[in-house]
Coordinates of C-alpha atoms in Angstrom, one line a residue:
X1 CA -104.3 -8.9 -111.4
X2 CA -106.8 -11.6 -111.9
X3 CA -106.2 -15.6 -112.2
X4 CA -108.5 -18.4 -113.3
X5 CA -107.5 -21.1 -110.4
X6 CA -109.2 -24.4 -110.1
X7 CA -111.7 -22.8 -107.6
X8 CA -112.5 -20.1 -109.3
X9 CA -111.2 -16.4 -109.9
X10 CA -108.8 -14.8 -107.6
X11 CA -107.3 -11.0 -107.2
X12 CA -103.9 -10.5 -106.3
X13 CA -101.7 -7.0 -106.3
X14 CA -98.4 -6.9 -108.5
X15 CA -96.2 -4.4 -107.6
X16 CA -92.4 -4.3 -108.5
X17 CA -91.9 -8.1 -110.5
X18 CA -93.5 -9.8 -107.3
X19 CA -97.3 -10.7 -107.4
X20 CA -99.2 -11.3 -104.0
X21 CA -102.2 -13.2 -103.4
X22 CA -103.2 -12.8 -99.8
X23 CA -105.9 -14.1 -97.5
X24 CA -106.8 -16.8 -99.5
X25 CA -109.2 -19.4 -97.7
X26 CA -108.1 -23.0 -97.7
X27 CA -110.6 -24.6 -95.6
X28 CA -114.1 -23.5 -94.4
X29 CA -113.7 -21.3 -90.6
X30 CA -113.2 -23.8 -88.1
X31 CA -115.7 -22.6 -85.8
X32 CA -119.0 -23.3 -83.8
X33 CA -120.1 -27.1 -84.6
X34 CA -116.1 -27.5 -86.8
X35 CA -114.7 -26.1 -83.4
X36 CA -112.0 -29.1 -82.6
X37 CA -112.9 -30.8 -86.0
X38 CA -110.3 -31.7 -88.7
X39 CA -110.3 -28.7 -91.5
X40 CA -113.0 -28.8 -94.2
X41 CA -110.9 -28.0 -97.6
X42 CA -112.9 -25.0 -99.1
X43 CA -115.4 -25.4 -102.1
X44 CA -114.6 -23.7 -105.2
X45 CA -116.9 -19.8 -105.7
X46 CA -118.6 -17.8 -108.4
X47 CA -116.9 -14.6 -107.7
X48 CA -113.8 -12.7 -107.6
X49 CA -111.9 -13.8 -104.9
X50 CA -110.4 -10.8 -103.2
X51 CA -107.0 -11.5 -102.1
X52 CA -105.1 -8.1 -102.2
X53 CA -105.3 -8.4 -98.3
X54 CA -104.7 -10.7 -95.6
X55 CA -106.9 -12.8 -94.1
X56 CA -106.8 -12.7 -89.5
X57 CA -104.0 -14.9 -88.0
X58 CA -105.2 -17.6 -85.6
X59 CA -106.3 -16.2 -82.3
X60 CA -103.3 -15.2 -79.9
X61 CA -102.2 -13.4 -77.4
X62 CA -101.3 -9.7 -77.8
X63 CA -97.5 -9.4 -78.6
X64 CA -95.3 -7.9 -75.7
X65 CA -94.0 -5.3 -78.3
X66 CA -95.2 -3.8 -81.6
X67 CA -98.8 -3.9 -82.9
X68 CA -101.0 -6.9 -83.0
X69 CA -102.5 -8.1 -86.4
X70 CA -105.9 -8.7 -86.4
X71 CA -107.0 -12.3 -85.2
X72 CA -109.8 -14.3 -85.6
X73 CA -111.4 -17.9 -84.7
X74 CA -112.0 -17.7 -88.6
X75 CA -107.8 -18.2 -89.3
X76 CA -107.4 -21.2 -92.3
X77 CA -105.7 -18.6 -94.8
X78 CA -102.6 -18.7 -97.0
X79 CA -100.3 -16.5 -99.2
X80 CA -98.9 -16.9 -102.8
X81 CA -96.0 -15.1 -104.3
X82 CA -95.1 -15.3 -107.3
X83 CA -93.2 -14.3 -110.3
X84 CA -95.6 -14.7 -112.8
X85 CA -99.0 -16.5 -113.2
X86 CA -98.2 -18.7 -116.5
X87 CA -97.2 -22.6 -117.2
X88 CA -93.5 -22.7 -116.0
X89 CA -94.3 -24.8 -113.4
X90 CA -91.5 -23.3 -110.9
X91 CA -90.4 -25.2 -107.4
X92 CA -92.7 -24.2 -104.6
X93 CA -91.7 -23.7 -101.4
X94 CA -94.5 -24.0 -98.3
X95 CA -93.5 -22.3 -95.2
X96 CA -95.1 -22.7 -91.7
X97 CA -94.3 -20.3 -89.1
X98 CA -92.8 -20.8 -85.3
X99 CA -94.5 -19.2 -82.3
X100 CA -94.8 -22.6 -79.9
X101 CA -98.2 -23.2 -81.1
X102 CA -99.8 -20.0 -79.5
X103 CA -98.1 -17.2 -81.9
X104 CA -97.4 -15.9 -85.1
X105 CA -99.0 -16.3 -88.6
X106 CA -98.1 -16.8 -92.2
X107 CA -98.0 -12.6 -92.7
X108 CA -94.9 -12.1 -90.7
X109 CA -93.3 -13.8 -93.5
X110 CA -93.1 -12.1 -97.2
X111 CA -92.3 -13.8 -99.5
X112 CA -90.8 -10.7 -101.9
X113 CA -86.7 -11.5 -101.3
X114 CA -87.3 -15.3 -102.5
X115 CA -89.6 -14.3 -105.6
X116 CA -87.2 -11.0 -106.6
X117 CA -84.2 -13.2 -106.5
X118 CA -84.8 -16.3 -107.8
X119 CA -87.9 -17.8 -110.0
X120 CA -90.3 -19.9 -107.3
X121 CA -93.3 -19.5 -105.7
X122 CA -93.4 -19.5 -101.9
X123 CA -96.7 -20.3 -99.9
X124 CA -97.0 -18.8 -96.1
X125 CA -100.0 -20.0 -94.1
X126 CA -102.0 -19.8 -91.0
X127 CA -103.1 -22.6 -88.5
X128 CA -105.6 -23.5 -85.1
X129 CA -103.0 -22.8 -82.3
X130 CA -103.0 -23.0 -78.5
X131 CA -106.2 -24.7 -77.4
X132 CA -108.1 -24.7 -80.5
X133 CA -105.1 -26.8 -82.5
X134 CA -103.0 -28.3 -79.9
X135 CA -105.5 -29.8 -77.5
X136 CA -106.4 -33.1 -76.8
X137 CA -110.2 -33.4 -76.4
X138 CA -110.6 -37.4 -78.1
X139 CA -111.2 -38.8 -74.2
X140 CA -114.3 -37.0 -74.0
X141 CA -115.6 -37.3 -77.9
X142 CA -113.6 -40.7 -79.2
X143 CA -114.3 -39.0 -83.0
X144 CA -112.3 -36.1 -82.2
X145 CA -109.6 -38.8 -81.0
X146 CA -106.8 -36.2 -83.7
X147 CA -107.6 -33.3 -82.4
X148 CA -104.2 -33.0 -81.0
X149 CA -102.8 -32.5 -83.9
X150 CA -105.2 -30.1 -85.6
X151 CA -103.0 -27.7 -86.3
X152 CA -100.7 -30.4 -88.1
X153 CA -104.2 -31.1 -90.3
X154 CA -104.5 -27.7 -91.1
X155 CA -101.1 -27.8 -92.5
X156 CA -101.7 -30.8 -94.0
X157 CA -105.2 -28.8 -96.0
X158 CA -103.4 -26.0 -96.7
X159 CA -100.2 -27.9 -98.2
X160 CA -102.8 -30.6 -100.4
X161 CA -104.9 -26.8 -101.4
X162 CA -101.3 -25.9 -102.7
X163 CA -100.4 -28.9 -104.8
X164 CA -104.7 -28.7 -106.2
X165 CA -104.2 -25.0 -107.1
X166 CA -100.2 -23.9 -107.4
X167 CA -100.1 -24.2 -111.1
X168 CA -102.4 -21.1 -111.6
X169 CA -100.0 -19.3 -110.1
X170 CA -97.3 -20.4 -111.9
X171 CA -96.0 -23.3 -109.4
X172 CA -95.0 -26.7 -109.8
X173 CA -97.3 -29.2 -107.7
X174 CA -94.8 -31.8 -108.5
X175 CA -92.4 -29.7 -106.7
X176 CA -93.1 -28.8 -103.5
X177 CA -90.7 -28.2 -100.5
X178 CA -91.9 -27.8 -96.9
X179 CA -90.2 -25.8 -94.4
X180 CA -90.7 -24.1 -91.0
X181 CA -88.9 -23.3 -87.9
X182 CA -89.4 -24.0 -84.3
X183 CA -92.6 -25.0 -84.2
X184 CA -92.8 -24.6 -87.7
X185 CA -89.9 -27.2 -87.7
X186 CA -91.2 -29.7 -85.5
X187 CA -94.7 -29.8 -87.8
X188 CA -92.7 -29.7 -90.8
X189 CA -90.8 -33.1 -89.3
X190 CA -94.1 -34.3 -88.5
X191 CA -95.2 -34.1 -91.8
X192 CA -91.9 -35.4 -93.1
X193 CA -92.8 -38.4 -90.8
X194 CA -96.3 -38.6 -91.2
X195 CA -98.0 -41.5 -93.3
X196 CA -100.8 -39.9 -94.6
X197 CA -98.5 -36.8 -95.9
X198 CA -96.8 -38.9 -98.5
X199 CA -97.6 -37.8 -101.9
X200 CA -98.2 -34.2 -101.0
X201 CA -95.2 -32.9 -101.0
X202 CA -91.2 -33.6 -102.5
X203 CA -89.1 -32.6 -99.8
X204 CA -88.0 -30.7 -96.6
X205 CA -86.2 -28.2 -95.0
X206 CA -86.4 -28.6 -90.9
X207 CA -85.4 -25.8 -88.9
X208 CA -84.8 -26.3 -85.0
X209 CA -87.6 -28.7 -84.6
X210 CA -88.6 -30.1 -80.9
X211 CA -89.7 -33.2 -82.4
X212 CA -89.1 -35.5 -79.3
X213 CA -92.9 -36.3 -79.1
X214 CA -94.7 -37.9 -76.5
X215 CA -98.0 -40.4 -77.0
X216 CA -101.2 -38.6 -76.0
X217 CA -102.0 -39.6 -72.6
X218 CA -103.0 -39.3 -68.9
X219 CA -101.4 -36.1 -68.8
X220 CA -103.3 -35.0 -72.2
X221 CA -106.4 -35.6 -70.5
X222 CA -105.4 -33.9 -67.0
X223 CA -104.6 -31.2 -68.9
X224 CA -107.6 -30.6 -70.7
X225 CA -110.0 -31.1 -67.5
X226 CA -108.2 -28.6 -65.4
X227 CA -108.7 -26.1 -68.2
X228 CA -112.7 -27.4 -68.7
X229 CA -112.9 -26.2 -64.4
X230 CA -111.0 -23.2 -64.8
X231 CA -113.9 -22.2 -67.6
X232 CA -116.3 -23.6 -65.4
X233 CA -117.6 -27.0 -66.8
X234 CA -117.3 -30.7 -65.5
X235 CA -115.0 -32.9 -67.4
X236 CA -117.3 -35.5 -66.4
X237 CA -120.6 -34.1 -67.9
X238 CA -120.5 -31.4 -70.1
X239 CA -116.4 -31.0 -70.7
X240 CA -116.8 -30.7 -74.6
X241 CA -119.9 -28.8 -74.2
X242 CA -118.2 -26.3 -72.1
X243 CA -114.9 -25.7 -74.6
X244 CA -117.2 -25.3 -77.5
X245 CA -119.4 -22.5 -75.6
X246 CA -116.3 -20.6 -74.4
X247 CA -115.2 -17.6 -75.9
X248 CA -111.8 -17.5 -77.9
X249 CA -110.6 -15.2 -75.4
X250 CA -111.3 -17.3 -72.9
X251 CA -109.5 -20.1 -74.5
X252 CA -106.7 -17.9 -75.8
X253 CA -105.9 -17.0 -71.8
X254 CA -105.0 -20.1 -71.3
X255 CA -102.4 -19.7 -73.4
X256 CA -100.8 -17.4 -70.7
X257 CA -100.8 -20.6 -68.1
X258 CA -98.7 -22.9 -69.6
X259 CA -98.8 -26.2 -68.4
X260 CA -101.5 -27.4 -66.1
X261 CA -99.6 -30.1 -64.7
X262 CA -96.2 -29.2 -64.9
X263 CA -93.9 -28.1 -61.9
X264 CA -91.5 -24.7 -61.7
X265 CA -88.8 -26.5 -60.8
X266 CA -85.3 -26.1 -63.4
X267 CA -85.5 -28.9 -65.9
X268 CA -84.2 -29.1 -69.6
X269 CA -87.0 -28.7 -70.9
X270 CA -87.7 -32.2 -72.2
X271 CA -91.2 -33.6 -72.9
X272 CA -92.9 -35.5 -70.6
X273 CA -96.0 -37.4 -69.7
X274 CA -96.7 -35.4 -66.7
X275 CA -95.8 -32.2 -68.7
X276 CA -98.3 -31.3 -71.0
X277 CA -99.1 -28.1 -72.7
X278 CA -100.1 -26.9 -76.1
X279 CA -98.1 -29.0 -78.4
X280 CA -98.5 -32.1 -80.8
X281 CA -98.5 -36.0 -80.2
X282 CA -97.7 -39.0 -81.3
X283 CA -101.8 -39.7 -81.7
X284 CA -101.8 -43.2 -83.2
X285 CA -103.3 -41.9 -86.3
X286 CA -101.9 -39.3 -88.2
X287 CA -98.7 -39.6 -86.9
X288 CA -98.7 -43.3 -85.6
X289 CA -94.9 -43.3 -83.8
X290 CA -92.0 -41.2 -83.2
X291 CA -91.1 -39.4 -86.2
X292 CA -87.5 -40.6 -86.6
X293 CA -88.9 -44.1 -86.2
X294 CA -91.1 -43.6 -89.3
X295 CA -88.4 -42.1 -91.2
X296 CA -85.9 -45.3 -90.4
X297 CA -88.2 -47.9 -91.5
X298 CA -89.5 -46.0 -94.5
X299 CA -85.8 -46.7 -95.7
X300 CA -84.4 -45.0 -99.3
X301 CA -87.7 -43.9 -99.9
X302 CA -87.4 -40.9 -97.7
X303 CA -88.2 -37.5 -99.0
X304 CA -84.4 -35.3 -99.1
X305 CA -84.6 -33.3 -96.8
X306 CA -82.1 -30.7 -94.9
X307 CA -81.8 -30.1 -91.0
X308 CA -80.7 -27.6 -88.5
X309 CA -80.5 -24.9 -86.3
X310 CA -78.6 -22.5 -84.5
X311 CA -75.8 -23.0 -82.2
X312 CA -77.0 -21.8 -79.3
X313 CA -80.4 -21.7 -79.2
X314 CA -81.0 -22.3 -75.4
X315 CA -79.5 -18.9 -74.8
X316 CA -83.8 -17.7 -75.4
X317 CA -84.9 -20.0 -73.3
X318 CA -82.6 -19.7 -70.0
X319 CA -85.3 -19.5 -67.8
X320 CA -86.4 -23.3 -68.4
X321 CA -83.1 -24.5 -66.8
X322 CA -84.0 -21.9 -63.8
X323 CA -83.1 -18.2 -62.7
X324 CA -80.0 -16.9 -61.0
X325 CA -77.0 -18.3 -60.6
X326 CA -76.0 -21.9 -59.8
X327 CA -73.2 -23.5 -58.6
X328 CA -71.4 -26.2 -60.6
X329 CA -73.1 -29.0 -58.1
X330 CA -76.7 -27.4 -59.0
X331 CA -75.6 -27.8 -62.4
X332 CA -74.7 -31.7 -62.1
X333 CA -78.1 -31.9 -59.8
X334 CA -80.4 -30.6 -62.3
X335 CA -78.9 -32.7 -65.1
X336 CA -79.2 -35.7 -62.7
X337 CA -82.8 -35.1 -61.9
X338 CA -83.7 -35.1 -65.8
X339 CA -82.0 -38.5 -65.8
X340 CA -79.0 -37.9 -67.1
X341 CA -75.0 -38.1 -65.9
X342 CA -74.3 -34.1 -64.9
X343 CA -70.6 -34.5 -64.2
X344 CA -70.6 -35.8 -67.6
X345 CA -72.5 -33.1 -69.4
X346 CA -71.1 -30.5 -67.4
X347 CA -67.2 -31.9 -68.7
X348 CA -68.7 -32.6 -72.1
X349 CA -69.8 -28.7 -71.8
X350 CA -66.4 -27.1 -70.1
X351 CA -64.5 -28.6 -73.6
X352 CA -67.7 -27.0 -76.3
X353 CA -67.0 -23.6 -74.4
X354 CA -64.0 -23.4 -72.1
X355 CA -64.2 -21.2 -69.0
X356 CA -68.0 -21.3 -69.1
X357 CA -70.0 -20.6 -65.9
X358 CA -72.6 -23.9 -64.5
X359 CA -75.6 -21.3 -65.6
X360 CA -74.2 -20.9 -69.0
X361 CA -73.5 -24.5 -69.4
X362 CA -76.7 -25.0 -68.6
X363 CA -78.3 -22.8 -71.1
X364 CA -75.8 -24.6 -73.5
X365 CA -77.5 -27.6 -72.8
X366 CA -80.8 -26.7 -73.4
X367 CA -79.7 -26.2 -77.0
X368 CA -79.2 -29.7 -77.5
X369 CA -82.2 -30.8 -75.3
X370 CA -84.6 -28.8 -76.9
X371 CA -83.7 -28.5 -80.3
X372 CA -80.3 -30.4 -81.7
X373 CA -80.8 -33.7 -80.3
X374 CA -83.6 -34.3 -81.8
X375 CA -82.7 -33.0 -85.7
X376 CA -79.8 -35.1 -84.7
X377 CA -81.9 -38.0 -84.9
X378 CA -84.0 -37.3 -87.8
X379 CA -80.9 -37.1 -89.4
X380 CA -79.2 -40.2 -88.4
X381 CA -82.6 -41.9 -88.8
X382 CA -82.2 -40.8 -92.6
X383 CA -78.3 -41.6 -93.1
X384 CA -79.0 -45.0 -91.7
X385 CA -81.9 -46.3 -93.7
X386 CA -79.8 -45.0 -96.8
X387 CA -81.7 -42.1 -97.5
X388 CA -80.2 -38.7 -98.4
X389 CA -79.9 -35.6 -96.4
X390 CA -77.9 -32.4 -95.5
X391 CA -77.3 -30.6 -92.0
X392 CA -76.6 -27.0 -91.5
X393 CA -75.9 -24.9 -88.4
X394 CA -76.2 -21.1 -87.9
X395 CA -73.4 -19.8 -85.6
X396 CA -73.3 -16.1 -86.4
X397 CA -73.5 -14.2 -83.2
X398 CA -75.8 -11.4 -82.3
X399 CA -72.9 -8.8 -80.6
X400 CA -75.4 -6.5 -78.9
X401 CA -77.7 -9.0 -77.1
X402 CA -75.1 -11.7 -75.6
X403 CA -77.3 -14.2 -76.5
X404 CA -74.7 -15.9 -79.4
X405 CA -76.1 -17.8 -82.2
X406 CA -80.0 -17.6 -80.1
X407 CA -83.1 -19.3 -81.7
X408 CA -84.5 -18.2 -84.6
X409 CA -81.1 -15.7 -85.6
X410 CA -81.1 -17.5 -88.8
X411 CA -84.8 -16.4 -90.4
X412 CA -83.8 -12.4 -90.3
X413 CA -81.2 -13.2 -92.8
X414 CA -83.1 -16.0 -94.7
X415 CA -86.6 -13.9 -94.9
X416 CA -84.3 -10.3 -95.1
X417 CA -85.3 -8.9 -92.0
X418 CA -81.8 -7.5 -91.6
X419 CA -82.5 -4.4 -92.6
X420 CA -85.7 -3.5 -90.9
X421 CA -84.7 -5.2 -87.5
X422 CA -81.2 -4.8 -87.3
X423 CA -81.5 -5.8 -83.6
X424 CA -81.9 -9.3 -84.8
X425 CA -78.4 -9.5 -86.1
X426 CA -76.2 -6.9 -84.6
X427 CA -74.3 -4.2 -85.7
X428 CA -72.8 -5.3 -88.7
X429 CA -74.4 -8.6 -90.2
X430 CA -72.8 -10.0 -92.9
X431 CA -74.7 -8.3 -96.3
X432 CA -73.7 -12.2 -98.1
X433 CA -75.5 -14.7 -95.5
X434 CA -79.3 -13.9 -96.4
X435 CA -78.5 -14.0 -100.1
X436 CA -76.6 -17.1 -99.5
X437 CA -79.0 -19.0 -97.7
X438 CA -81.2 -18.4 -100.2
X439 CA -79.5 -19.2 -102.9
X440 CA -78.7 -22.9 -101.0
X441 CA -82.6 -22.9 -99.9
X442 CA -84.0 -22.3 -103.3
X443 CA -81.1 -25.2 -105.3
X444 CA -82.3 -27.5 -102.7
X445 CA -86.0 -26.9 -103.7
X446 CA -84.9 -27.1 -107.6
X447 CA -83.4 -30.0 -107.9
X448 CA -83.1 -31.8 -104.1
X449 CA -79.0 -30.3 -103.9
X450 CA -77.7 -27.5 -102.0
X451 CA -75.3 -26.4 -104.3
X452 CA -74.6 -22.7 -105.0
X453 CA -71.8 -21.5 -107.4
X454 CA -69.3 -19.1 -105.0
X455 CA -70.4 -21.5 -102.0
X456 CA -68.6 -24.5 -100.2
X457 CA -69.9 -27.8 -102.1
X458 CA -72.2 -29.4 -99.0
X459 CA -71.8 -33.2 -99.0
X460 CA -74.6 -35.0 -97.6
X461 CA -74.7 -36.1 -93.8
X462 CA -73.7 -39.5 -93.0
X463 CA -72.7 -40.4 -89.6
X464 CA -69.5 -41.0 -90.3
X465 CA -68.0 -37.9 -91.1
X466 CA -71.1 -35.9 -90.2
X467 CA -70.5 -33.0 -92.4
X468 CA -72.5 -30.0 -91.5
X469 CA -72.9 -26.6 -93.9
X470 CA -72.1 -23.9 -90.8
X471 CA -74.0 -20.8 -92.0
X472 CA -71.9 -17.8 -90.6
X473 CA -70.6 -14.4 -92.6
X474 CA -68.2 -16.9 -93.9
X475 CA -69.8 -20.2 -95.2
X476 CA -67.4 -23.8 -94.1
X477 CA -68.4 -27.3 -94.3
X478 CA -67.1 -28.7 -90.7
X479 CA -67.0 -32.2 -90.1
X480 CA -68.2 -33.6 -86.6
X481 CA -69.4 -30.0 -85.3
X482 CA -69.2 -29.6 -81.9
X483 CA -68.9 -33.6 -81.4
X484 CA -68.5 -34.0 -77.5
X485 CA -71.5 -32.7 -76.9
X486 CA -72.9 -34.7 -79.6
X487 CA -70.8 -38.0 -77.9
X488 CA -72.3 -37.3 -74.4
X489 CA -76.0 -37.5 -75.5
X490 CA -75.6 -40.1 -78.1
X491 CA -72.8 -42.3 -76.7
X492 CA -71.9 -41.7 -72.8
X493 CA -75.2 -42.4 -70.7
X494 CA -73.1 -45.9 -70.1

């Protein structure tokens, strides 16, 4: 099938109701002199664009299992499915994958089970990761003083390409919801939170973001020397120089160090100055203070948006807290050293699951450090300026990996992996959750409420009540969710 768009022609592939446009080019390749540079939106062309095929995801590591997709410096691409290509003008929804800003890509995620059951369009798109997008490189070129957030700027390209082009593909550019997990959550928060993003989209769906940013600093700039020596430059006389002449492979191995400045010790995985790795920033400029900040003085005004996570997410990320067992005392010591009252959180802990070990109470708290804490305060940012929004939590367990409700458990069911990686969600996921959250996902992007016929009405969150939409083989709203742990962070650091 072929479209007249605003740029020009463009092939996609139809196949059962569902039309795909893949591989389309949103900005110009971001490489040689554009190498750390904001994105370049794309001109429009004289020929048939050929998007029947995906364009390379940003370059990565190899995955520890299954194939690798192809990869290239070249990455700025995006993906349309749709319904139909006519003047409906159906709700868009704009997805950005996880992968901690060094994996993934906008393929993993097909947009087919949204389009088949319901009438939008959803967008899935590539960005600059590890040092290409998430590096700091403004102390040695002050015009380059965003390149921290590159990757956020693609996004930023790719979601102002979507509301310049969606109606030839049958979208609504006056509807357009943003959504990612992980670190797809945290830049979608940062866009929720970001001046300069207001206007390009309508609202939000944030899913386990680690949003707690830090400004761009010493430790930014530590970071990025040691990595200019290990390719074998000078900070001091030719450090940009030497980044821009490495190979991506060069600069891709870095991913594998994590950060230069950071110790091994146990810790809870919270940012910090002397911390540093691939990751965005509070820069200044695009985003100018901590997102929650932004979102409290921009008052009523606030895109809706909806919040969550899973309920125990630091079950992935274990290691962070340490390896082994501990005793009850390490425990308290390691909570301590992160500044924080360990007998407390190891009480608060003992009542969210009785008869848990120190090690698991630990990994129970990395949940909250790395992920839940801070949706909590996007969302009481929002509640208290008066605007409107809606929390959810995923507590269905896996039952062959002992890893509970883990990170990311929700997106087989909401993207309808289930089926192809049953591994993700044991062995016998609810057949209702994926449709479900669909359903709620897709109501939410229509007309800014939740609301499904067949599921529980979900009241927005105030802090109050602080109802939250637990996503599980049976659908509740719960009020105050797992509040003790949510009391120790907030209330008891007296």
């Amino acid at each position: 099938m072929i479209i007249e768009s605003p740029l020009g022609q463009i092939e996609g592939v139809e196949k059962d109701g569902v039309i795909a446009f893949r591989g389309i080019r949103y900005a110009l390749a971001p490489t040689g002199d554009r190498r750390f540079c904001p994105p370049e939106p794309v001109p429009a062309w004289s020929h048939v664009y050929d998007a029947r095929t995906f364009g390379p995801a940003a370059p990565q590591l190899p995955p520890e299992q299954g194939p690798a997709e192809p990869t290239s410096e070249d990455c700025l691409f995006l993906n349309v499915y749709t319904g139909a290509c006519d003047d409906k003008r159906r709700p868009v929804l704009f997805w950005i994958h996880g992968g901690g800003y060094v994996s993934g890509s906008g393929r993993f995620y097909n947009g087919r089970p949204f389009v088949s059951e319901h009438d939008v369009v959803i967008v899935t798109i590539n960005y600059r990761m590890g040092a290409l997008g998430f590096m700091h490189v403004g102390h040695l070129d002050p015009a380059l003083n965003e390149s921290v957030n590159n990757g956020i700027l693609d996004q930023l390209c790719a979601l102002q390409w979507t509301r310049d082009n969606i109606t030839a593909f049958g979208g609504d550019p006056d509807n357009i919801t943003i959504f990612g997990e992980s670190a797809g959550g945290t830049s979608t928060a940062m866009i929720l939170g970001c001046p300069r993003a207001e206007g390009m989209f309508d609202k939000a769906v944030v899913h386990s973001p680690h949003v707690d940013l830090i400004p761009v600093g010493k430790g930014n700039e530590t970071f990025t020397n040691k990595i200019i020596q290990r390719l074998g430059g000078d900070p001091d006389t030719d450090g940009l120089e030497t980044l821009r002449a490495a190979s991506v492979e060069d600069l891709v191995a870095q991913n594998a160090g994590g950060s230069a400045v950071s110790s091994t010790k146990p810790t809870l995985g919270i940012r910090r100055p002397d911390k540093v790795s691939f990751s965005p920033a509070i820069d200044g400029n695009l985003i100018p203070r901590a997102i929650a900040d932004t979102i409290r003085e921009r008052g009523p005004n606030n895109p809706v948006f909806m919040g969550g996570g899973c309920r125990h997410e630091g079950t992935m990320f274990a290691g962070v807290a340490g390896a082994g067992d501990v005793s009850e005392q390490d425990a308290i010591n390691i909570i301590d050293d992160e500044g924080f009252d360990g007998k407390k959180a190891v009480a608060a802990y003992e009542i969210f699951a009785p008869g848990a070990s120190p090690r698991e109470k630990l990994t129970y708290a990395l949940t909250d450090t790395m992920f839940r804490n801070s949706m909590v305060r996007l969302l009481n940012a929002a509640a208290e300026s008066g605007a409107t929004c809606y929390d959810w939590m995923c507590t269905f367990e896996n039952d062959l990996t002992g890893m509970r409700a883990t990170h990311a458990i929700e997106l087989g069911f909401l993207w309808n992996w289930v089926e192809g990686l049953p591994e993700m969600a044991g062995s016998n996921p609810p057949k209702d959750l994926g449709p479900a959250m669909r359903a709620l996902w897709v109501s939410f992007a229509t007309n800014g409420v939740p609301n499904v016929e067949g599921e529980p009405s979900w009241p927005a969150y105030n802090t109050s009540d602080r109802p939250t939409m637990v996503l599980d083989a049976k659908r509740e709203v719960v009020n105050r969710l797992d509040d003790e742990v949510r009391r120790f962070w907030f209330e008891g650091q007296d």
